[in-house]
Amino acid sequence: MDDTRLTLVLDGEEVICDILFTHYSEEFEKNYVVFQFTDRDEISAAVFVETDGGEGYFEDVQTDEEWELLDELLEAFLGDLEAEDDDAQDEDDDI
């Protein structure tokens, strides 16, 4: 099993997604998974509800406050990726 990918069923079709990051919010007491669809340039998120035995299922994000939190986390995540890319480019320029 690939821990960096997940498969969702949307409108009866299986869709593969890359997991960008996960986050537990103490404020909302929920686990979130932020992911990008592999077949299109779209990022989304869901609440992961763990069941007995380590399995689980996804629920929709419910409130605007939750989406605001996830938007802030995504912006920070993407900013970190951009900084890493810049650092790698700087190292390449030094060679």
Coordinates of C-alpha atoms in Angstrom, one line a residue:
M1 CA 0.0 0.0 0.0
D2 CA 1.3 3.5 -0.9
D3 CA 0.9 5.8 2.1
T4 CA 1.2 8.9 -0.1
R5 CA -1.8 8.2 -2.3
L6 CA -5.4 7.5 -1.7
T7 CA -8.3 6.3 -3.9
L8 CA -11.6 8.1 -3.8
V9 CA -14.8 7.1 -5.5
L10 CA -16.5 10.1 -7.1
D11 CA -19.6 9.7 -9.1
G12 CA -19.0 6.0 -9.3
E13 CA -15.4 6.3 -10.7
E14 CA -12.2 5.7 -8.8
V15 CA -9.9 8.7 -8.6
I16 CA -6.3 8.6 -7.5
C17 CA -5.0 11.5 -5.3
D18 CA -1.6 12.4 -3.9
I19 CA -1.7 13.2 -0.2
L20 CA 0.0 16.5 0.3
F21 CA -0.1 16.5 4.1
T22 CA -2.2 15.5 7.1
H23 CA -3.1 17.7 10.1
Y24 CA -4.7 17.1 13.5
S25 CA -6.6 20.2 14.8
E26 CA -6.9 20.4 18.5
E27 CA -9.5 23.2 18.0
F28 CA -11.8 21.0 16.0
E29 CA -10.6 17.7 17.4
K30 CA -10.4 16.3 13.8
N31 CA -7.8 14.7 11.5
Y32 CA -7.6 16.3 8.1
V33 CA -6.1 15.0 4.9
V34 CA -5.2 17.5 2.2
F35 CA -4.7 16.0 -1.3
Q36 CA -4.3 16.7 -5.0
F37 CA -6.1 14.9 -7.7
T38 CA -3.6 13.2 -10.1
D39 CA -5.7 13.7 -13.2
R40 CA -6.4 17.5 -12.7
D41 CA -4.9 20.5 -11.1
E42 CA -7.3 20.5 -8.1
I43 CA -6.5 20.4 -4.4
S44 CA -9.1 19.4 -1.8
A45 CA -9.4 18.1 1.8
A46 CA -11.4 15.8 3.9
V47 CA -11.8 14.8 7.5
F48 CA -10.4 11.3 8.3
V49 CA -12.4 9.4 10.9
E50 CA -10.4 6.5 12.3
T51 CA -12.3 3.3 13.3
D52 CA -11.2 0.3 15.3
G53 CA -8.2 -1.5 13.9
G54 CA -6.6 1.5 12.3
E55 CA -9.0 1.7 9.4
G56 CA -11.2 4.7 8.7
Y57 CA -13.3 6.7 6.3
F58 CA -13.6 10.2 5.0
E59 CA -16.2 12.9 5.8
D60 CA -16.7 16.3 4.2
V61 CA -15.2 19.4 5.8
Q62 CA -18.2 21.0 7.5
T63 CA -17.5 24.6 8.4
D64 CA -16.0 27.8 6.9
E65 CA -13.7 28.0 9.9
E66 CA -12.3 24.5 9.1
W67 CA -11.8 25.6 5.5
E68 CA -10.0 28.8 6.6
L69 CA -7.7 26.7 8.8
L70 CA -6.9 24.3 5.9
D71 CA -6.4 27.2 3.5
E72 CA -3.8 28.7 5.9
L73 CA -2.0 25.4 6.3
L74 CA -2.0 24.8 2.5
E75 CA -0.5 28.3 1.9
A76 CA 2.2 27.6 4.4
F77 CA 2.8 24.1 2.8
L78 CA 3.1 25.5 -0.7
G79 CA 5.3 28.4 0.6
D80 CA 7.7 25.8 2.1
L81 CA 7.8 23.9 -1.2
E82 CA 8.6 27.0 -3.1
A83 CA 11.4 27.8 -0.6
E84 CA 12.8 24.3 -1.0
D85 CA 12.7 24.7 -4.8
D86 CA 14.5 28.1 -4.5
D87 CA 17.2 26.5 -2.2
A88 CA 17.7 23.6 -4.6
Q89 CA 18.1 26.1 -7.5
D90 CA 20.6 28.1 -5.6
E91 CA 22.7 25.0 -4.9
D92 CA 22.6 24.1 -8.6
D93 CA 23.8 27.6 -9.5
D94 CA 26.8 27.2 -7.1
I95 CA 28.0 24.1 -9.0

